GROMACS .gro file of C-alpha atoms in nm:
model
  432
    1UNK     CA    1   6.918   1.537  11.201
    2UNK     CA    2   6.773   1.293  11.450
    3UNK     CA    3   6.638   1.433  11.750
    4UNK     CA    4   6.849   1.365  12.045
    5UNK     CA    5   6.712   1.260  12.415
    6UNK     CA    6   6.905   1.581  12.557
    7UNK     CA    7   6.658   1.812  12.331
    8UNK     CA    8   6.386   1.686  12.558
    9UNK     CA    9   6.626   1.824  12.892
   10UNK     CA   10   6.647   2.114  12.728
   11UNK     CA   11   6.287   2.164  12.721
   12UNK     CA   12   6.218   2.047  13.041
   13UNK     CA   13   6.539   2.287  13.194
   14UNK     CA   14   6.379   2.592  12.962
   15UNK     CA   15   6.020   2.527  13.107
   16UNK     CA   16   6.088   2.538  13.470
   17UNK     CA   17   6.379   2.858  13.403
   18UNK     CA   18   6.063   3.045  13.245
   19UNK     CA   19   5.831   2.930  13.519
   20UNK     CA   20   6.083   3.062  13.736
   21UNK     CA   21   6.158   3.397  13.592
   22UNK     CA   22   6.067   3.705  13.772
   23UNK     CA   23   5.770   3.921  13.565
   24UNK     CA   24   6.025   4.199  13.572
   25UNK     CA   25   6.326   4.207  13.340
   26UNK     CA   26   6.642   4.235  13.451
   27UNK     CA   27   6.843   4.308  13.104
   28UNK     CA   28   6.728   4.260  12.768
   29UNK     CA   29   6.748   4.272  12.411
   30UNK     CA   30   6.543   4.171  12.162
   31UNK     CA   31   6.566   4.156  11.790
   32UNK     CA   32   6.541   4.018  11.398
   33UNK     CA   33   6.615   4.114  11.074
   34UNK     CA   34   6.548   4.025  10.734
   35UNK     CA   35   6.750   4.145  10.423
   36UNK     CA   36   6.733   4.027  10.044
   37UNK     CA   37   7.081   4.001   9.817
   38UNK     CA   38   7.131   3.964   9.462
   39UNK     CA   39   7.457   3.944   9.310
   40UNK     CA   40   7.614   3.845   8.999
   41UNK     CA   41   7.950   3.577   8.915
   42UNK     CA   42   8.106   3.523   8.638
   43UNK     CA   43   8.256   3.182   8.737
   44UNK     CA   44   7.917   3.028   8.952
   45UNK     CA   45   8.052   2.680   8.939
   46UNK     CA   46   8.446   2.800   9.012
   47UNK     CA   47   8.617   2.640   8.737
   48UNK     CA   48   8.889   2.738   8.465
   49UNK     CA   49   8.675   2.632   8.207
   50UNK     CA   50   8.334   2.642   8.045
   51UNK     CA   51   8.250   2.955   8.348
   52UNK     CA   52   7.891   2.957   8.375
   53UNK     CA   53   7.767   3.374   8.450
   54UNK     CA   54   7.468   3.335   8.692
   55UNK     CA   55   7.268   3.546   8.975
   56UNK     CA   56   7.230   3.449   9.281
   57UNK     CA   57   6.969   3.556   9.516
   58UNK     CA   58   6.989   3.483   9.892
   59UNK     CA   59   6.661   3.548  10.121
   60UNK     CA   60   6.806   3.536  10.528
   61UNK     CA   61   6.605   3.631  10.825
   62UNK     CA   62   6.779   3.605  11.190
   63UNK     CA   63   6.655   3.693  11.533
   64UNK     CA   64   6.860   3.724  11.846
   65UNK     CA   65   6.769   3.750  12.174
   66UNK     CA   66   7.005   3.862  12.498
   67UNK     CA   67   6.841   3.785  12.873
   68UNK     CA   68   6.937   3.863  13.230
   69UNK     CA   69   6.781   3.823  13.529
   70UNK     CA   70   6.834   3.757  13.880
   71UNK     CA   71   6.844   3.338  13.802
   72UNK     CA   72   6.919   3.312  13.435
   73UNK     CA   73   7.157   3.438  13.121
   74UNK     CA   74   7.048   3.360  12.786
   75UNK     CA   75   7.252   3.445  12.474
   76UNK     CA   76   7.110   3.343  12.089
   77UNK     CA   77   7.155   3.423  11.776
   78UNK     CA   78   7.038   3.239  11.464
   79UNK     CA   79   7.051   3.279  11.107
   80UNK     CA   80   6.812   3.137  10.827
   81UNK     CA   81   6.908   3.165  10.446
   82UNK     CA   82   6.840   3.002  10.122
   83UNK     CA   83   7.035   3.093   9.756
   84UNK     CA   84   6.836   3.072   9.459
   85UNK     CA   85   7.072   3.013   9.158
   86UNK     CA   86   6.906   3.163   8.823
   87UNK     CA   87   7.063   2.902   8.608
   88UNK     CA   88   7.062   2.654   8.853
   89UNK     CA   89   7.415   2.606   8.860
   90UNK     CA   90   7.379   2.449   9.202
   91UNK     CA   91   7.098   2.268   9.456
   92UNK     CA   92   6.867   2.504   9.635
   93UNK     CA   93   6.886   2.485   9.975
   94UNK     CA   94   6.793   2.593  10.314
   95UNK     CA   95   7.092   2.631  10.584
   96UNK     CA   96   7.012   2.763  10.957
   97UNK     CA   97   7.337   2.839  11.163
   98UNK     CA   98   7.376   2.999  11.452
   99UNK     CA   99   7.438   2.945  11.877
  100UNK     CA  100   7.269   2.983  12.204
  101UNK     CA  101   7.416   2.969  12.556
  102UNK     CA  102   7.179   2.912  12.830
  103UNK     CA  103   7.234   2.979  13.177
  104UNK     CA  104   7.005   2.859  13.473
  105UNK     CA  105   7.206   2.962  13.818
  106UNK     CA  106   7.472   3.207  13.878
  107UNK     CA  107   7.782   3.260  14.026
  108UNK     CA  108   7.646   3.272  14.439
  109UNK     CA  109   7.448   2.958  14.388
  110UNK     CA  110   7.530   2.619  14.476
  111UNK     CA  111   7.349   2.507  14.152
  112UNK     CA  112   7.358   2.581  13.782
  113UNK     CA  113   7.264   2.428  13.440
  114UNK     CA  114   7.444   2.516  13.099
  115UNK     CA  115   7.322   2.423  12.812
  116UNK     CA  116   7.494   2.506  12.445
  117UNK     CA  117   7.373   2.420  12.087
  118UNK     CA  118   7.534   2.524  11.766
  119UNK     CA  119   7.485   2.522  11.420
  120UNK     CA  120   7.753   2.567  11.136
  121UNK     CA  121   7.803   2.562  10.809
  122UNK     CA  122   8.181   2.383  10.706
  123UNK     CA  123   8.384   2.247  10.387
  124UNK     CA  124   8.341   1.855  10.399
  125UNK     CA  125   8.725   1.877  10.333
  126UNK     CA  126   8.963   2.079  10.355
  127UNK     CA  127   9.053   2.105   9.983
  128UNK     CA  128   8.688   2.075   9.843
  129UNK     CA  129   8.570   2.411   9.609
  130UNK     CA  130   8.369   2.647   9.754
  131UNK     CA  131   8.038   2.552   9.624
  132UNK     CA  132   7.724   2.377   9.801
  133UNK     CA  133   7.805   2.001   9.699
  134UNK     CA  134   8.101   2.028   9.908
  135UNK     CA  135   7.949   2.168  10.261
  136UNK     CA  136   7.781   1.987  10.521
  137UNK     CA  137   7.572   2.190  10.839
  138UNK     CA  138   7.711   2.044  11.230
  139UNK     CA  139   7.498   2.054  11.495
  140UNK     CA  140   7.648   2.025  11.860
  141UNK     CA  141   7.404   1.996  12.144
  142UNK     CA  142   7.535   1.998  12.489
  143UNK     CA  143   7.402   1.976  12.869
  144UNK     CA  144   7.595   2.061  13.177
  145UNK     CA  145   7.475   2.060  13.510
  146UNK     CA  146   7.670   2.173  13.779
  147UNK     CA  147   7.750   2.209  14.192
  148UNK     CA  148   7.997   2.410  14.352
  149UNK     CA  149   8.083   2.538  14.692
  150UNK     CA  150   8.308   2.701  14.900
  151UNK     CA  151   8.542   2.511  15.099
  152UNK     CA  152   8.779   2.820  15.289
  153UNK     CA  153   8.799   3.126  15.265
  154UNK     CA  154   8.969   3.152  14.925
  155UNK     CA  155   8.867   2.805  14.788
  156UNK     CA  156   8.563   2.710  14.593
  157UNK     CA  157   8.542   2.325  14.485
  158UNK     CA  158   8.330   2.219  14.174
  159UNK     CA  159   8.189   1.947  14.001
  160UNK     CA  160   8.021   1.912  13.648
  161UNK     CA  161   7.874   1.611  13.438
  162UNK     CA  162   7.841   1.725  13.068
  163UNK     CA  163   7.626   1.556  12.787
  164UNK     CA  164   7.687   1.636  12.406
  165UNK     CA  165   7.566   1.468  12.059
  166UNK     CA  166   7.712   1.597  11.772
  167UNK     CA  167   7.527   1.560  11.464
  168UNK     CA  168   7.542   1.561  11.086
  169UNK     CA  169   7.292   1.683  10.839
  170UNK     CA  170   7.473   1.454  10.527
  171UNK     CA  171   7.725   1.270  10.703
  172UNK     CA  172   7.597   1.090  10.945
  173UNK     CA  173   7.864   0.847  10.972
  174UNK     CA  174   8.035   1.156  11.177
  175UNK     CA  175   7.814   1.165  11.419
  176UNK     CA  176   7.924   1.109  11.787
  177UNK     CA  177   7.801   1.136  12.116
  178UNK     CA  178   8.004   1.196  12.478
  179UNK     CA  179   7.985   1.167  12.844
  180UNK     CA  180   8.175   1.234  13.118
  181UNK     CA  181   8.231   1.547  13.370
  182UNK     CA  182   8.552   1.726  13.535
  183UNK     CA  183   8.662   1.873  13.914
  184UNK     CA  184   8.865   2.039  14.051
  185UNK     CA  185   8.903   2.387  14.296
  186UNK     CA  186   8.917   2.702  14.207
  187UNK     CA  187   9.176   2.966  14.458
  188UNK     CA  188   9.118   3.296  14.442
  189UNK     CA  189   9.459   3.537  14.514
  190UNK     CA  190   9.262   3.851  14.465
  191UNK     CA  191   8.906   3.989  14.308
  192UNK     CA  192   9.117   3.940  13.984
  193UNK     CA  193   9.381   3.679  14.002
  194UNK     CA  194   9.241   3.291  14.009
  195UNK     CA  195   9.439   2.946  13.970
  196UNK     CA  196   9.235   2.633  13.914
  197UNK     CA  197   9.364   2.283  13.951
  198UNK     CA  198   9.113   2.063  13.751
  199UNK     CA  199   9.057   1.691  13.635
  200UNK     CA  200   8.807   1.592  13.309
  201UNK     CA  201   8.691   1.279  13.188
  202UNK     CA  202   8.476   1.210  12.888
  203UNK     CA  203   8.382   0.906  12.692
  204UNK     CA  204   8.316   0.949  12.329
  205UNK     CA  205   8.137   0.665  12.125
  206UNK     CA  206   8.049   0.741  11.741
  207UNK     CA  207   7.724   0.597  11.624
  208UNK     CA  208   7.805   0.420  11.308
  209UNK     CA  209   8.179   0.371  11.336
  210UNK     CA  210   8.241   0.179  11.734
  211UNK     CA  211   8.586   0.089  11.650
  212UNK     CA  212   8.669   0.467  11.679
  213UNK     CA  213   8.548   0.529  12.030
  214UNK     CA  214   8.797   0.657  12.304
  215UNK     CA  215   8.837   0.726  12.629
  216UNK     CA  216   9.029   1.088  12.752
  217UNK     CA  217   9.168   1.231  13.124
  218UNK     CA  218   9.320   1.527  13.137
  219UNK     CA  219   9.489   1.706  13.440
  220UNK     CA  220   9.495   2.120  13.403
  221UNK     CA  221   9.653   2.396  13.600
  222UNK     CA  222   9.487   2.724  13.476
  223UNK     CA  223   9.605   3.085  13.614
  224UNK     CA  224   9.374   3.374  13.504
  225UNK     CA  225   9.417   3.737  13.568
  226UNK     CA  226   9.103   4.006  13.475
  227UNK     CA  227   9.218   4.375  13.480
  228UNK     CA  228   9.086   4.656  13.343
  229UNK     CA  229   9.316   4.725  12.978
  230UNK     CA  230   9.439   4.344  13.010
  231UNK     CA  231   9.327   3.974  13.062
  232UNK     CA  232   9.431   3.654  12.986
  233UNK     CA  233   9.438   3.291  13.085
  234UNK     CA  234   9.679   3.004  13.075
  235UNK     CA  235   9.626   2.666  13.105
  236UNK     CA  236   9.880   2.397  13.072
  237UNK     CA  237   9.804   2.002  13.163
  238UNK     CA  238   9.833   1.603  13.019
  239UNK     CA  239   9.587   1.400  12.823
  240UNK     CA  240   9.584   1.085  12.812
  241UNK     CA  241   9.381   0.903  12.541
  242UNK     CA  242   9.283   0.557  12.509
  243UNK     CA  243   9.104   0.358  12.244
  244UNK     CA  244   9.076  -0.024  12.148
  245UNK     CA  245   9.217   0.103  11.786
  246UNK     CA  246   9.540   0.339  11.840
  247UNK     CA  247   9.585   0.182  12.192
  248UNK     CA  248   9.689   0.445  12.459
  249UNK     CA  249   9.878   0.783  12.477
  250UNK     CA  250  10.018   1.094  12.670
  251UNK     CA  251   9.987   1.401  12.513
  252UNK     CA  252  10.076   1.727  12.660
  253UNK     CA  253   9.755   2.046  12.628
  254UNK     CA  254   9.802   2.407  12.652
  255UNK     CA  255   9.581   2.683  12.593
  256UNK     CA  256   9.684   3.064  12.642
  257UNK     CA  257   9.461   3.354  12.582
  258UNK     CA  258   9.494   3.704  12.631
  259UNK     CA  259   9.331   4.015  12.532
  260UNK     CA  260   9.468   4.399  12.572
  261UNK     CA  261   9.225   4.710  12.529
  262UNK     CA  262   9.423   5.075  12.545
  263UNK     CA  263   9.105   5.243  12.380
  264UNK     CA  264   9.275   5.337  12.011
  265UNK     CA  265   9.420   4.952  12.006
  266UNK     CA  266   9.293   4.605  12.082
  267UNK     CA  267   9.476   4.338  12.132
  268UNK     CA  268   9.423   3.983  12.096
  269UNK     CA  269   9.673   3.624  12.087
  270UNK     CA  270   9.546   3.278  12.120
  271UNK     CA  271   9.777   2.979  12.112
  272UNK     CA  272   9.636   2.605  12.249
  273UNK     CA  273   9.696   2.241  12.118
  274UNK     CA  274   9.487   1.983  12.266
  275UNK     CA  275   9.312   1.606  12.122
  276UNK     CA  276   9.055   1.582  12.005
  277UNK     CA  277   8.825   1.407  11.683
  278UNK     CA  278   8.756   1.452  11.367
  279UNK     CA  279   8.343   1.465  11.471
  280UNK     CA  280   8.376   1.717  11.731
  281UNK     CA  281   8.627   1.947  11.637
  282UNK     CA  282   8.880   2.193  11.744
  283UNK     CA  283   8.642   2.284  12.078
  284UNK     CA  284   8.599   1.974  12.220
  285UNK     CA  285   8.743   1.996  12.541
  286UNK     CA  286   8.639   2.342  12.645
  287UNK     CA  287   8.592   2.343  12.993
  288UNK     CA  288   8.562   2.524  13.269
  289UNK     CA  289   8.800   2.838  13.068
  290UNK     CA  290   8.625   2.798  12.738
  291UNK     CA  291   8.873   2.922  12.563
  292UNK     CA  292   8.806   2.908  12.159
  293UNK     CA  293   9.012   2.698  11.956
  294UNK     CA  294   9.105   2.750  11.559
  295UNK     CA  295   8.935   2.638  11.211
  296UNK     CA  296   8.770   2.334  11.242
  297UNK     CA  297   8.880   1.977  11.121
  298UNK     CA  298   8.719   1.849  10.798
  299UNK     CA  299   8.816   1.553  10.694
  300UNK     CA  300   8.554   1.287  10.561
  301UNK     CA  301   8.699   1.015  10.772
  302UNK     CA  302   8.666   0.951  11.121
  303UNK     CA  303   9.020   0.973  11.362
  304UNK     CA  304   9.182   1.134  11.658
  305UNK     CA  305   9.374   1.451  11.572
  306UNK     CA  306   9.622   1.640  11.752
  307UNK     CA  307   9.523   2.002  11.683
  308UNK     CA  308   9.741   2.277  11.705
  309UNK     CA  309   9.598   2.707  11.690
  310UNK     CA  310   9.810   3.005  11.699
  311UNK     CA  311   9.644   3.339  11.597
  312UNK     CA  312   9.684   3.699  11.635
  313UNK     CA  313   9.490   4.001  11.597
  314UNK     CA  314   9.537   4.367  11.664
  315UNK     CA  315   9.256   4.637  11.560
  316UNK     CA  316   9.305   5.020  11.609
  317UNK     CA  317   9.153   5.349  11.517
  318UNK     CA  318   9.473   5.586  11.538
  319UNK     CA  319   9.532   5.596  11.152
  320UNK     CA  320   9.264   5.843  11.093
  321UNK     CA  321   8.975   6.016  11.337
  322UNK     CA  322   8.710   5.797  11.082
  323UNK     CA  323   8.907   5.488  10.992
  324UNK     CA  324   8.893   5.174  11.150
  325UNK     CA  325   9.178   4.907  11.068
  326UNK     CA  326   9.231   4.547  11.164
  327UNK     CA  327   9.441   4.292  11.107
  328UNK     CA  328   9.500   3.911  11.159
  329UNK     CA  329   9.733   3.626  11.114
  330UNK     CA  330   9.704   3.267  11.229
  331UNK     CA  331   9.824   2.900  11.166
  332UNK     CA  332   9.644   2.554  11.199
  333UNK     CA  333   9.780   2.221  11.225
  334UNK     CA  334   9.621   1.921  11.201
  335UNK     CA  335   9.759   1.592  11.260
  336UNK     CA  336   9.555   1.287  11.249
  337UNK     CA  337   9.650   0.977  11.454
  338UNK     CA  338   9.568   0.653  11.264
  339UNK     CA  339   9.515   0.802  10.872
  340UNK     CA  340   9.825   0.930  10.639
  341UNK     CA  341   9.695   1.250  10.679
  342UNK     CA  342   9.836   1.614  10.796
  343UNK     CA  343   9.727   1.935  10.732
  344UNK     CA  344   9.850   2.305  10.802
  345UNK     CA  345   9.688   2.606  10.731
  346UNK     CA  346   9.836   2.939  10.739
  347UNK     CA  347   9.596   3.232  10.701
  348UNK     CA  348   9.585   3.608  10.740
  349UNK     CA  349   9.360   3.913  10.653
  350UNK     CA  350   9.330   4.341  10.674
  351UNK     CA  351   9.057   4.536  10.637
  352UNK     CA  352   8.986   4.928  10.683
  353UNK     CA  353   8.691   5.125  10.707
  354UNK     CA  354   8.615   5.494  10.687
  355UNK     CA  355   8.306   5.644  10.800
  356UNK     CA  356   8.135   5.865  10.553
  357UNK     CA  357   7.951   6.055  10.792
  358UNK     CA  358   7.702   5.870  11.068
  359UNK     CA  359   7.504   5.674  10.771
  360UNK     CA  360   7.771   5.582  10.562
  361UNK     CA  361   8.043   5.332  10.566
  362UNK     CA  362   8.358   5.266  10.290
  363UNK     CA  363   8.564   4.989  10.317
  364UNK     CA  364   8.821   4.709  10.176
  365UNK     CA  365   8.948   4.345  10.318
  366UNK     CA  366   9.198   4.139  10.163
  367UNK     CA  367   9.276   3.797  10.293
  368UNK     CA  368   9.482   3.511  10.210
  369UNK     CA  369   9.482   3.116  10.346
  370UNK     CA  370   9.734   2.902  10.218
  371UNK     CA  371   9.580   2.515  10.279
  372UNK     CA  372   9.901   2.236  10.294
  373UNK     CA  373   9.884   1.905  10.297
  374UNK     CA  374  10.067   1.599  10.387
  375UNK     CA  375  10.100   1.182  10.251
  376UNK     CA  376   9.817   1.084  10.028
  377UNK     CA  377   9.659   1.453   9.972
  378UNK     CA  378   9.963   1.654   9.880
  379UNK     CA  379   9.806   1.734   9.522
  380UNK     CA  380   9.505   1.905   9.721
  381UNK     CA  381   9.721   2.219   9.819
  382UNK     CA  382   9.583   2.531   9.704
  383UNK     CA  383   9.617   2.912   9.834
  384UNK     CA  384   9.274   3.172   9.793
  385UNK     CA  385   9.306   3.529   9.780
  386UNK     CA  386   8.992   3.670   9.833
  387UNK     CA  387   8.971   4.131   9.814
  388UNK     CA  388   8.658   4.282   9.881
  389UNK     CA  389   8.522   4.674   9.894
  390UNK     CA  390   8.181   4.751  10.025
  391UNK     CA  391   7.958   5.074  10.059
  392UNK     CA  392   7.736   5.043  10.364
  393UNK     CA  393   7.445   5.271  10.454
  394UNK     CA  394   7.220   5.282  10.701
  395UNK     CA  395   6.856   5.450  10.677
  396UNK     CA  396   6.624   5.623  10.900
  397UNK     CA  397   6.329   5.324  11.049
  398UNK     CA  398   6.566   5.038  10.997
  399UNK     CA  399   6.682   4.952  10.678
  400UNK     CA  400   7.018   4.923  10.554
  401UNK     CA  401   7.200   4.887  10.204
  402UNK     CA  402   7.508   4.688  10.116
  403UNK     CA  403   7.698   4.735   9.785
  404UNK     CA  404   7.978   4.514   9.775
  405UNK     CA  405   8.238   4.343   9.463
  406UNK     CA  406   8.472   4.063   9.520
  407UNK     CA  407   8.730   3.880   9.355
  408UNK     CA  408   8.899   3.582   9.418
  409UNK     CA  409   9.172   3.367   9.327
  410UNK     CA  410   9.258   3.020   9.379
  411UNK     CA  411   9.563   2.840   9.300
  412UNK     CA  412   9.653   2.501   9.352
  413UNK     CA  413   9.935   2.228   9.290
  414UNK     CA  414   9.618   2.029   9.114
  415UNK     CA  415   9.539   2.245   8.844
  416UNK     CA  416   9.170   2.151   8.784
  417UNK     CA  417   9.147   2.302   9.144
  418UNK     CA  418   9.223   2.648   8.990
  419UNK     CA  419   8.952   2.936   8.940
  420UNK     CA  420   8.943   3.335   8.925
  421UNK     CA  421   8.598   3.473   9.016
  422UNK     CA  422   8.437   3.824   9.035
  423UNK     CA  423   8.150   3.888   9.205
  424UNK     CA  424   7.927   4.229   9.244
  425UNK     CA  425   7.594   4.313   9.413
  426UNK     CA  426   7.377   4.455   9.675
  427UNK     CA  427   7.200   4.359   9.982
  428UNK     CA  428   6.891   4.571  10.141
  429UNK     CA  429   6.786   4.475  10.508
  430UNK     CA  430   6.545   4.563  10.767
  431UNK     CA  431   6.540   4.525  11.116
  432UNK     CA  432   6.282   4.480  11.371
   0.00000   0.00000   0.00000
């Protein structure tokens, strides 16, 4: 990946933040860890014939770090790995993923800088097999600076320009960059009921591919509520989208999230639909609610898409006085705007866990995503069932031990897509 002129504002922005740190720590956390795995398959290269029996050894270390003080908020968390494949059934290679969210400024000021970068690891398409040929790492970088200020009583008025470059590590021909910024005022009814009427604007232009670029304005009402077993957030608007290829058009967004807590249940439903690309993904829009969107989009070739997330989850502890037991359902639509392409995915997974005793862990999940497909790709359609049980301890000084087995089954309307898999082994860890 290139290196982008907005790493060089993040330096400068994370100098003068440390420069202007007080010598005395407001809230911290520190951390890293390092763990080993080695596990055996009897199907490394996922196929129904000719399956290849191979371990796999993965090295990771992470580190994570969690700051507050009186002018900044800094949240990361990164990951470092590399599988070793005994018969080398598949490339060696090193993935990083991971996010940080950096804050300089908070609420009472005038002023404030956020700054984002991620790194992920995702299917080059949708109906590609698990295995390391078929996944490429995205890296989204982006800058915000901000001013707000209050205009009555109630009323606070705000203003943001935002930078992002979205990057490739194989396909490059994906990558994009955008510009633009979004206002609007925020009233306060109460210290925990908020509407905000807000306008964005963003320009996106792709590197390799021109034709592709677009233009988008939206207009958003959003009405939030934070109470003490229940919040949530709404936010309903327009889009309207305009490119020299598809030409212009209206679009209606929505995004709705809300989460319950009544101590032995949690409660969470997200729902939103919104335009976006085929570089960026699902989140590309997320401002100022940041409200998360669904799986991202995939697909080799660059387009608008009209994405579409519904999901559910609900976790409680009332089964047993040990167990803990979740479960979650949700359904992803993707349509794109110029290609003969549609997707849907329906998924959903359970899991429960029983503590041993303080140390020890036992558990299960099952899941389940059906992928469906539309036009030119309907013979990529598969489903994968995926069970797992683990045994989880953790030592005295730091270290912790994993043993886990795993099966998995995919079927699929093209039958060299098919493959049943096993998989068993253990992973010891350490942390700092």
């Amino acid at each position: 990946m290139n290196k982008s002129p907005i790493a060089f504002l993040v330096a400068a922005y994370a100098s003068a933040s440390a420069l202007a740190a007080p010598t005395e720590v407001a809230g911290s956390d520190f951390g890293a860890t390092i763990s080993l795995s080695a596990q055996q398959t009897d199907n490394a290269l996922k196929t129904q014939t000719d399956e290849l029996s191979e371990q796999q050894n993965q090295l990771m270390a992470s580190a994570f770090a969690l700051y507050n003080n009186e002018y900044i908020t800094l949240n990361s968390d990164y990951a470092v790995s590399q599988m070793r494949y005994e018969k080398d059934s598949q490339e060696e290679r090193t993935t990083t993923i991971g996010k940080t969210d950096f804050v300089l400024g908070k609420p009472h000021n005038p002023f404030d800088l956020k700054i984002s970068h991620s790194l992920q690891k995702l299917p080059k398409s949708s109906a590609a097999l698990e295995l390391e040929s078929n996944t490429d790492e995205k890296q989204i970088l982006s800058v915000q600076p901000g001013f707000r200020t209050r205009i009555t009583g109630a009323d606070n008025f705000f203003i943001n320009a935002n930078a992002t470059e979205v990057e490739y590590r194989f396909e490059e021909q994906k990558n994009s960059s955008r510009t633009g910024g979004s206002t609007g005022v925020i009233h306060a009814f109460s210290a925990v009921d908020s509407l905000s009427v807000y306008l964005t604007q963003s320009d996106v232009e792709f590197e390799f591919n021109p034709d592709v670029d677009y233009s988008q304005t939206m207009a958003v009402v959003a009405l939030e509520t934070r109470l003490r077993k229940i919040n949530y957030r709404i936010e309903l608007g327009q889009s309207r989208t305009d490119s020299s290829r598809l030409g212009k058009s209206d679009d209606p967004y929505y995004a709705v999230q809300m989460n319950y807590d009544a101590g032995h249940h949690q409660l969470g439903l997200a729902f939103n639909q919104q335009i976006t690309d085929s570089s960026r993904g699902f989140d590309a829009n997320a401002a100022p609610g940041e409200i998360p969107g669904g799986s991202d989009v995939t697909a080799d070739q660059l387009d608008q898409v009209l994405l579409r997330h519904a999901e559910l989850r609900w976790s409680t502890s009332v089964l047993c006085e040990r167990c803990d037991f979740y479960l979650s359902v949700y359904r992803d639509e993707h349509q794109f705007q110029s290609l003969e392409r549609d997707e849907e995915r329906l998924g959903g997974a359970l899991g429960l866990g029983y503590q041993l005793s303080r140390s020890a862990t036992l558990g299960f999940n099952a899941s389940r995503v059906e992928n469906k497909f539309a036009a030119t790709v309907n013979d990529s359609e598969f489903t994968l069932d995926q069970i797992t049980v683990y045994y989880n301890y953790a030592f005295a000084g730091g270290f912790n031990l994993r043993l886990f087995a795993a099966e998995y089954e995919r079927s699929s309307v093209d039958a060299s897509n098919e493959y049943q898999e096993l998989r068993a082994g253990a992973t010891i860890g350490y942390r700092f």
